[in-house]
Amino acid sequence: MSELQKAFNPKDFRKNGHQLIDTIADYLEEVNDGKMPVMAWRHPDEALEDWNQHLTSDSSPEDFYKKIIKHSMHLHHPKYMGHQVAPPLPDTMLSGLLVSALKNGSGLYEMSPLSAPMEKIVMDFFSKYIGYGNEASGFLTSGGTLANLTALLTARQVKGFGDRWNEGNPEEKQLAIMVSEEAHYCVDRAVKIMGLGNAGIIKIPTNGKSQADISQLEEIYNNAIAEGKTIFAIVGNACSTSVGAYDNLEAFGAFAQKHNLWFHADGAHGGAAIFSKKYKSLVKGIELADSVIIDGHKMMMTAGLITALIYKNGKDSYRTFHQKADYLWENSEEEWFNLTKRTFECTKFNSVLEIYSLIKNYGVEIFDEYVTYTYDLARAFSKMLQADPNFEIAHEPEANILCFRILKNGKTPTELNELNTKIRKQLLHDGKFYIVQTMLNDSIYLRVTLMNSFSTIELLEELMDEILNISKQLDF
Ligand SMILES: *Cc1c(COP(=O)(O)O)cnc(C)c1O
């Protein structure tokens, strides 16, 4: 057998595949009890050296799988409380494997006859919970960053006064968008990619709750118009990344309508609140948005990088990229089943199965339960921190994101920043908890995103004890 024939041989695949599933299942059982480190920290140079040695060493597939797991960040660990990435549901891991096996690029119906029908069904599911009507439609794309860029390209084409896609940005017109100063950096990046420069992004200051201050919208708008700018869109956070603040989407909707702007809701993280009976009021007004994005890998627990981009008026989605590609499409008609006409990607990863299968096997309840549990937990943690004079919270949590810090009498602001930074680093190196940090108003805060439905209030109490212990050891 040639090396290539050997590599394609189904017999090895069957054997290794069974081994792999067993290894992952063992891992899921083990990680759940929280005894292993969240991440076994080692210096990047040491890791590089190890993998270099491994590359040329003999190891069985089983040892290889176990080594990979050992040296990974463990999202399923109940003490994983770091960035906004959900532990994937086992169902989505299996869908991901099947999709990888078939590798049907989902851009063209001919190449993947299951994707477009499934995506249409999944989009109808999103539309229903957003509160859109029958005209809504959209598609899945690879991540919130790309989804925001795609939505803003549509916005410019629809509201940018002319055929901006073909004619570019006329020099006499400075096109611009309005967005909260708390927006994710990818919104900035999208504006720059569109060639609008610094002047193309107008930041709305936030109020004490890190929400865009809606009392300033008119003034900001009028000032920009007086400077000769042409505003075509306003972007609302649902919710913001650093503290999880929800902008007033109803007010944004009314403002957009008044000035004939495109209203885009960035719900990459917190858009999934549409599924929570208890918390859907946080996204009141989301149905007024012309476009909404929601990440699957954040609050919907998918294994793959999946973002839904849903348009209130599905027809708008065909206006983003006015293009001909003779070898792909026979015409430029609006065909719901040929997704490349509307998506950035050409070869598009077929990710819909992960969400379709969750909806089929568990229904909306699984998303409701997840959002509700993790949002509840952040509120409970916030109460516990406020009851302890050693700690301070930066904000009341609206989502499952909470920023807080340890205080110590007689310390200067700089010393407090140093203390909180050192504590975080120590936690990272010990591997007992994984949390992150952020800077708010020149102060360093510890930041948790409670992404794991196995995290409990008892574990959060343990985290507080651990932080106090480290603070004592540091002898600050
Ligand atoms: C995470 C996030 C993004 C970026 O999404 P990716 O899927 O990581 O590309 C955009 N906006 C908000 C509000 C986010 O929280």
XYZ file of C-alpha atoms and ligand atoms in Angstrom:
491
model
C 0.000 0.000 0.000
C 1.220 3.483 -0.806
C 1.360 6.024 1.985
C -1.672 7.724 0.452
C -3.686 4.510 0.256
C -2.733 3.744 3.817
C -3.876 7.178 4.940
C -7.307 6.716 3.320
C -7.816 3.216 4.692
C -11.182 2.900 6.518
C -9.943 0.096 8.757
C -7.526 2.330 10.658
C -10.127 5.073 10.726
C -12.641 2.765 12.400
C -10.121 1.590 14.986
C -8.712 5.031 15.777
C -12.139 6.590 15.668
C -13.496 4.265 18.351
C -10.397 4.947 20.392
C -10.846 8.687 19.990
C -14.509 8.700 21.027
C -13.633 6.590 24.076
C -10.782 8.936 24.963
C -13.025 11.997 24.673
C -15.807 10.362 26.710
C -13.296 9.444 29.455
C -12.029 12.985 29.361
C -15.518 14.476 29.698
C -16.152 12.295 32.754
C -12.867 13.251 34.318
C -12.855 16.964 33.559
C -16.285 17.332 35.039
C -15.172 16.527 38.579
C -12.832 19.505 38.433
C -9.720 17.786 39.794
C -7.361 18.258 36.860
C -5.937 21.729 36.195
C -8.068 23.948 33.962
C -4.915 24.358 31.931
C -1.544 22.839 32.693
C 0.504 25.987 32.276
C 3.987 25.818 30.794
C 6.175 28.390 29.179
C 5.593 28.705 25.387
C 9.264 27.838 24.704
C 8.948 24.678 26.747
C 5.779 23.706 24.860
C 7.513 24.319 21.533
C 10.462 22.169 22.524
C 8.143 19.362 23.617
C 6.131 19.349 20.381
C 9.318 19.480 18.329
C 10.505 16.325 20.073
C 7.113 14.714 19.753
C 6.983 15.277 15.995
C 9.704 12.730 15.337
C 8.933 10.309 18.170
C 6.844 7.136 18.080
C 3.487 7.311 19.782
C 0.260 5.345 19.516
C -2.876 7.190 18.383
C -4.237 6.829 21.922
C -1.170 8.430 23.486
C -1.283 11.179 20.889
C -4.963 11.973 21.652
C -4.308 11.974 25.379
C -1.305 14.245 25.016
C -3.339 16.698 22.974
C -6.064 16.769 25.602
C -3.569 17.152 28.426
C -2.001 20.227 26.866
C -5.250 22.002 25.993
C -7.410 24.567 27.736
C -10.312 22.669 29.310
C -13.531 24.493 28.518
C -15.636 21.754 30.131
C -13.839 22.216 33.428
C -16.260 23.780 35.953
C -13.487 26.232 36.919
C -13.129 27.493 33.372
C -14.498 31.038 33.677
C -12.372 32.895 31.158
C -13.156 34.142 27.663
C -16.526 33.893 25.978
C -16.221 30.427 24.502
C -18.797 27.841 25.564
C -17.886 24.228 26.290
C -19.205 22.419 23.211
C -22.114 20.039 23.659
C -21.198 16.420 22.790
C -23.967 16.430 20.182
C -22.170 19.208 18.287
C -18.822 17.375 18.495
C -20.422 14.427 16.707
C -22.080 16.640 14.101
C -18.703 18.285 13.557
C -17.058 14.934 12.917
C -19.727 13.917 10.432
C -19.505 17.249 8.652
C -15.718 16.940 8.446
C -16.076 13.450 7.002
C -18.381 14.672 4.232
C -16.822 18.128 3.755
C -19.663 19.385 1.587
C -18.814 23.040 0.969
C -22.126 24.687 1.698
C -21.862 27.649 -0.664
C -23.501 25.921 -3.610
C -26.607 23.766 -3.475
C -25.074 21.291 -5.939
C -22.079 20.754 -3.690
C -24.044 20.388 -0.478
C -27.705 19.635 -0.981
C -28.392 19.484 2.739
C -26.934 22.827 3.822
C -29.239 25.382 2.270
C -32.503 23.697 3.313
C -31.163 23.180 6.835
C -29.874 26.757 7.011
C -33.260 28.062 5.930
C -34.925 26.089 8.724
C -32.333 27.266 11.259
C -32.737 30.883 10.106
C -36.512 30.623 10.532
C -35.832 29.426 14.077
C -33.662 32.479 14.822
C -36.158 34.831 13.113
C -39.017 33.530 15.203
C -37.247 34.201 18.504
C -35.928 37.585 17.343
C -39.509 38.510 16.516
C -38.991 39.043 12.772
C -41.710 38.481 10.159
C -41.787 36.099 7.197
C -39.560 38.268 5.000
C -36.576 37.637 7.263
C -33.741 35.401 6.146
C -30.017 35.014 6.480
C -27.225 32.500 6.642
C -24.431 31.194 8.775
C -20.916 32.499 8.460
C -17.556 31.994 10.148
C -17.506 34.053 13.328
C -18.911 37.299 14.625
C -16.090 39.365 13.174
C -16.910 38.328 9.613
C -20.655 38.543 10.274
C -20.386 42.150 11.495
C -18.325 43.107 8.449
C -20.838 41.446 6.126
C -23.771 43.211 7.812
C -22.036 46.588 7.565
C -21.280 45.999 3.882
C -24.990 45.384 3.348
C -25.805 48.488 5.384
C -23.523 50.638 3.227
C -24.999 49.260 0.030
C -28.594 49.770 1.164
C -28.266 53.082 3.028
C -25.011 54.497 1.668
C -26.585 56.713 -1.017
C -25.662 54.968 -4.238
C -24.016 51.786 -5.441
C -21.139 51.772 -2.971
C -20.215 48.192 -3.815
C -19.405 49.018 -7.446
C -18.493 52.666 -7.223
C -16.567 52.657 -3.955
C -16.690 55.505 -1.486
C -16.952 58.872 -3.242
C -14.334 61.269 -1.945
C -16.695 64.119 -1.253
C -18.766 61.936 1.041
C -17.345 60.796 4.365
C -19.520 57.811 5.165
C -19.711 56.908 8.848
C -21.423 54.704 11.388
C -22.370 55.349 15.007
C -21.544 52.796 17.669
C -21.031 52.634 21.424
C -17.492 53.204 22.650
C -17.820 49.747 24.253
C -18.228 47.995 20.886
C -16.089 44.988 20.048
C -12.900 45.961 18.211
C -14.049 44.110 15.098
C -16.597 46.860 14.379
C -13.708 49.321 14.177
C -11.875 46.887 11.976
C -14.864 46.464 9.636
C -15.124 50.224 9.169
C -11.400 50.436 8.381
C -11.613 47.516 5.942
C -14.421 49.381 4.189
C -11.979 52.228 3.661
C -13.830 54.732 5.844
C -10.899 55.462 8.152
C -10.991 56.909 11.646
C -13.576 59.474 10.604
C -15.905 56.633 9.625
C -16.516 55.505 13.167
C -18.333 57.805 15.560
C -18.261 56.583 19.142
C -21.221 57.074 21.432
C -20.099 57.616 25.053
C -21.532 55.217 27.614
C -23.518 55.830 30.784
C -22.638 54.463 34.229
C -23.850 51.019 33.171
C -21.559 50.836 30.115
C -24.553 51.200 27.804
C -24.521 53.714 24.953
C -25.883 56.962 26.369
C -29.006 57.412 24.259
C -29.537 60.983 25.482
C -26.554 61.980 23.318
C -27.604 60.293 20.049
C -29.243 63.328 18.440
C -26.439 65.704 19.319
C -23.745 63.338 18.057
C -25.695 62.808 14.871
C -26.243 66.518 14.287
C -22.595 67.333 14.929
C -21.481 64.706 12.446
C -23.878 65.988 9.795
C -22.654 69.539 10.439
C -19.099 68.277 9.812
C -20.284 67.028 6.434
C -20.443 63.336 7.290
C -23.035 60.940 5.913
C -24.115 58.449 8.552
C -25.547 55.229 7.178
C -25.715 52.888 10.173
C -25.918 52.581 13.922
C -24.670 49.468 15.720
C -26.064 48.334 19.078
C -24.321 46.033 21.529
C -26.378 43.067 22.683
C -24.340 42.762 24.782
C -20.923 44.452 24.972
C -17.842 42.280 25.292
C -15.970 43.633 28.289
C -18.787 43.910 30.856
C -21.767 42.432 29.030
C -23.888 45.597 28.853
C -26.988 45.677 26.650
C -27.636 48.881 24.706
C -31.184 50.219 24.603
C -32.182 48.551 21.345
C -35.664 50.078 21.312
C -34.194 53.586 21.417
C -31.639 52.641 18.743
C -34.451 51.305 16.556
C -36.498 54.490 16.854
C -33.418 56.641 16.195
C -32.468 54.605 13.120
C -35.968 54.859 11.749
C -36.118 58.617 12.285
C -32.862 59.222 10.387
C -33.236 56.441 7.835
C -30.183 54.526 9.090
C -29.409 50.837 9.021
C -29.686 49.407 12.517
C -27.401 46.483 13.206
C -27.527 44.563 16.492
C -24.257 42.887 17.473
C -25.584 39.981 19.502
C -22.463 37.833 19.055
C -22.433 36.992 22.754
C -25.721 38.049 24.291
C -28.101 37.764 21.323
C -28.924 34.269 22.556
C -30.948 35.941 25.321
C -33.799 35.787 22.763
C -34.149 32.138 23.813
C -34.420 32.800 27.558
C -37.934 33.350 28.865
C -36.434 35.034 31.920
C -33.890 37.285 30.183
C -35.325 38.041 26.745
C -36.416 41.467 28.001
C -32.714 42.430 27.819
C -32.980 42.402 24.022
C -36.280 44.260 23.824
C -36.337 46.043 20.483
C -33.986 43.612 18.726
C -36.761 42.966 16.199
C -36.336 46.596 15.041
C -32.794 45.854 13.840
C -32.247 45.476 10.089
C -29.654 42.811 10.850
C -28.664 40.755 13.877
C -25.714 38.458 14.509
C -25.571 35.658 17.087
C -22.547 33.405 17.657
C -23.137 29.678 17.990
C -19.757 29.078 19.639
C -20.459 31.556 22.417
C -23.894 31.190 24.012
C -25.212 28.280 21.938
C -22.525 25.743 22.839
C -21.512 24.664 19.325
C -18.122 23.101 18.736
C -17.602 24.878 15.407
C -17.074 28.544 14.763
C -20.591 29.446 13.648
C -22.342 32.804 13.457
C -25.882 33.462 12.326
C -26.449 36.672 10.368
C -30.167 37.325 10.111
C -31.769 40.141 8.098
C -35.174 41.614 8.876
C -35.731 41.927 5.148
C -34.060 38.897 3.589
C -33.862 40.606 0.197
C -31.270 43.021 1.591
C -28.845 40.136 2.000
C -28.602 39.788 -1.789
C -27.474 43.385 -2.183
C -24.188 43.047 -0.268
C -22.095 41.558 -3.036
C -23.339 42.483 -6.504
C -21.137 40.201 -8.488
C -20.970 37.741 -11.332
C -19.054 34.482 -11.152
C -19.754 32.579 -14.352
C -18.185 29.347 -13.252
C -20.334 29.188 -10.106
C -23.703 30.673 -10.925
C -25.622 30.666 -14.173
C -27.403 33.902 -13.344
C -27.587 36.685 -10.816
C -31.055 35.821 -9.550
C -31.877 35.674 -5.895
C -31.522 31.989 -5.135
C -31.945 31.169 -1.465
C -30.221 27.826 -1.990
C -26.933 29.139 -3.447
C -25.458 30.727 -0.342
C -22.226 32.079 -1.856
C -24.265 34.823 -3.480
C -24.749 36.289 -0.033
C -21.796 35.119 2.034
C -18.224 36.280 2.202
C -16.884 32.756 1.900
C -16.541 30.860 -1.358
C -15.823 27.389 0.001
C -18.030 27.672 3.071
C -17.685 25.256 5.933
C -20.897 23.328 6.396
C -21.602 24.219 9.988
C -25.390 24.187 10.007
C -25.708 20.581 11.107
C -24.483 21.464 14.598
C -27.318 23.899 15.265
C -29.969 22.020 13.278
C -29.232 18.902 15.249
C -29.424 20.727 18.608
C -32.802 22.167 17.657
C -34.023 18.736 16.536
C -32.683 16.798 19.518
C -33.210 19.274 22.358
C -35.384 22.137 21.142
C -35.151 25.759 22.203
C -35.216 24.630 25.856
C -31.513 23.809 25.856
C -30.578 27.375 24.887
C -33.119 28.820 27.325
C -31.734 26.721 30.175
C -28.111 27.558 29.382
C -28.568 31.320 29.074
C -30.825 31.476 32.118
C -28.506 29.388 34.313
C -25.323 31.266 33.448
C -26.983 34.703 33.702
C -28.511 33.736 37.066
C -25.125 32.550 38.292
C -23.445 35.885 37.480
C -26.120 37.694 39.501
C -25.634 35.375 42.455
C -21.848 35.819 42.268
C -22.251 39.572 42.177
C -24.345 39.475 45.381
C -21.746 37.322 47.119
C -18.917 39.687 46.134
C -20.825 42.714 47.317
C -21.351 41.092 50.696
C -17.581 40.770 51.168
C -15.651 43.988 51.954
C -12.476 42.513 50.407
C -14.016 42.779 46.968
C -15.543 45.351 44.673
C -17.608 44.807 41.545
C -17.253 47.064 38.504
C -20.893 46.794 37.478
C -24.111 44.886 38.152
C -24.079 42.037 35.628
C -26.713 42.006 32.899
C -25.273 38.944 31.178
C -22.967 36.159 32.453
C -19.946 38.485 32.407
C -18.727 40.051 35.639
C -15.727 42.270 36.386
C -14.560 42.610 39.965
C -11.379 43.093 41.936
C -9.827 42.578 45.294
C -9.291 45.646 47.471
C -6.745 46.231 50.168
C -6.580 49.061 52.659
C -3.894 51.657 52.185
C -2.989 50.651 48.630
C -2.550 53.174 45.853
C -4.496 52.650 42.597
C -1.265 51.491 40.913
C -0.578 48.973 43.663
C -4.112 47.639 43.429
C -3.702 47.179 39.679
C -0.465 45.348 40.287
C -2.016 43.129 42.944
C -4.974 42.100 40.778
C -2.699 41.458 37.792
C -0.399 39.279 39.887
C -3.306 37.326 41.310
C -4.619 36.572 37.851
C -1.233 35.441 36.663
C -0.851 33.203 39.686
C -4.268 31.621 39.029
C -3.228 30.989 35.426
C 0.032 29.358 36.450
C -1.575 27.245 39.183
C -4.291 26.073 36.813
C -6.860 26.010 39.603
C -9.193 28.494 37.936
C -9.118 30.189 34.573
C -10.283 33.797 34.654
C -9.164 36.824 32.640
C -8.732 40.524 33.301
C -9.635 43.829 31.746
C -8.960 47.532 32.186
C -11.938 49.733 33.095
C -11.419 53.436 33.813
C -7.681 52.899 34.339
C -8.274 50.132 36.868
C -7.443 46.478 36.365
C -10.412 44.226 37.055
C -10.586 40.473 37.195
C -13.127 39.240 34.682
C -15.177 36.066 34.610
C -17.503 34.878 31.901
C -19.567 32.064 33.366
C -19.722 29.847 30.296
C -19.961 26.510 32.020
C -23.271 25.129 33.227
C -21.310 22.947 35.680
C -19.875 25.987 37.449
C -21.697 26.587 40.736
C -21.934 29.299 43.371
C -19.870 27.051 45.686
C -17.034 27.047 43.173
C -17.239 30.816 42.914
C -16.930 31.021 46.690
C -13.840 28.834 46.354
C -12.509 31.258 43.735
C -12.895 34.155 46.190
C -11.039 32.177 48.877
C -8.306 31.322 46.423
C -7.900 34.971 45.447
C -7.678 35.997 49.103
C -5.097 33.271 49.749
C -2.916 34.339 46.854
C -3.202 37.938 47.952
C -1.915 36.946 51.414
C 0.941 34.884 49.984
C 1.989 37.770 47.784
C 2.489 39.677 51.017
C 1.435 42.886 49.423
C -16.985 37.967 20.574
C -17.633 39.163 19.979
C -17.442 39.493 18.630
C -16.491 38.727 17.740
O -17.008 37.482 17.436
P -16.028 36.278 16.953
O -16.983 35.167 16.751
O -15.052 36.052 18.064
O -15.364 36.730 15.697
C -18.122 40.584 18.124
N -18.937 41.305 18.904
C -19.148 41.025 20.205
C -20.070 41.886 21.011
C -18.494 39.941 20.791
O -18.685 39.673 22.094
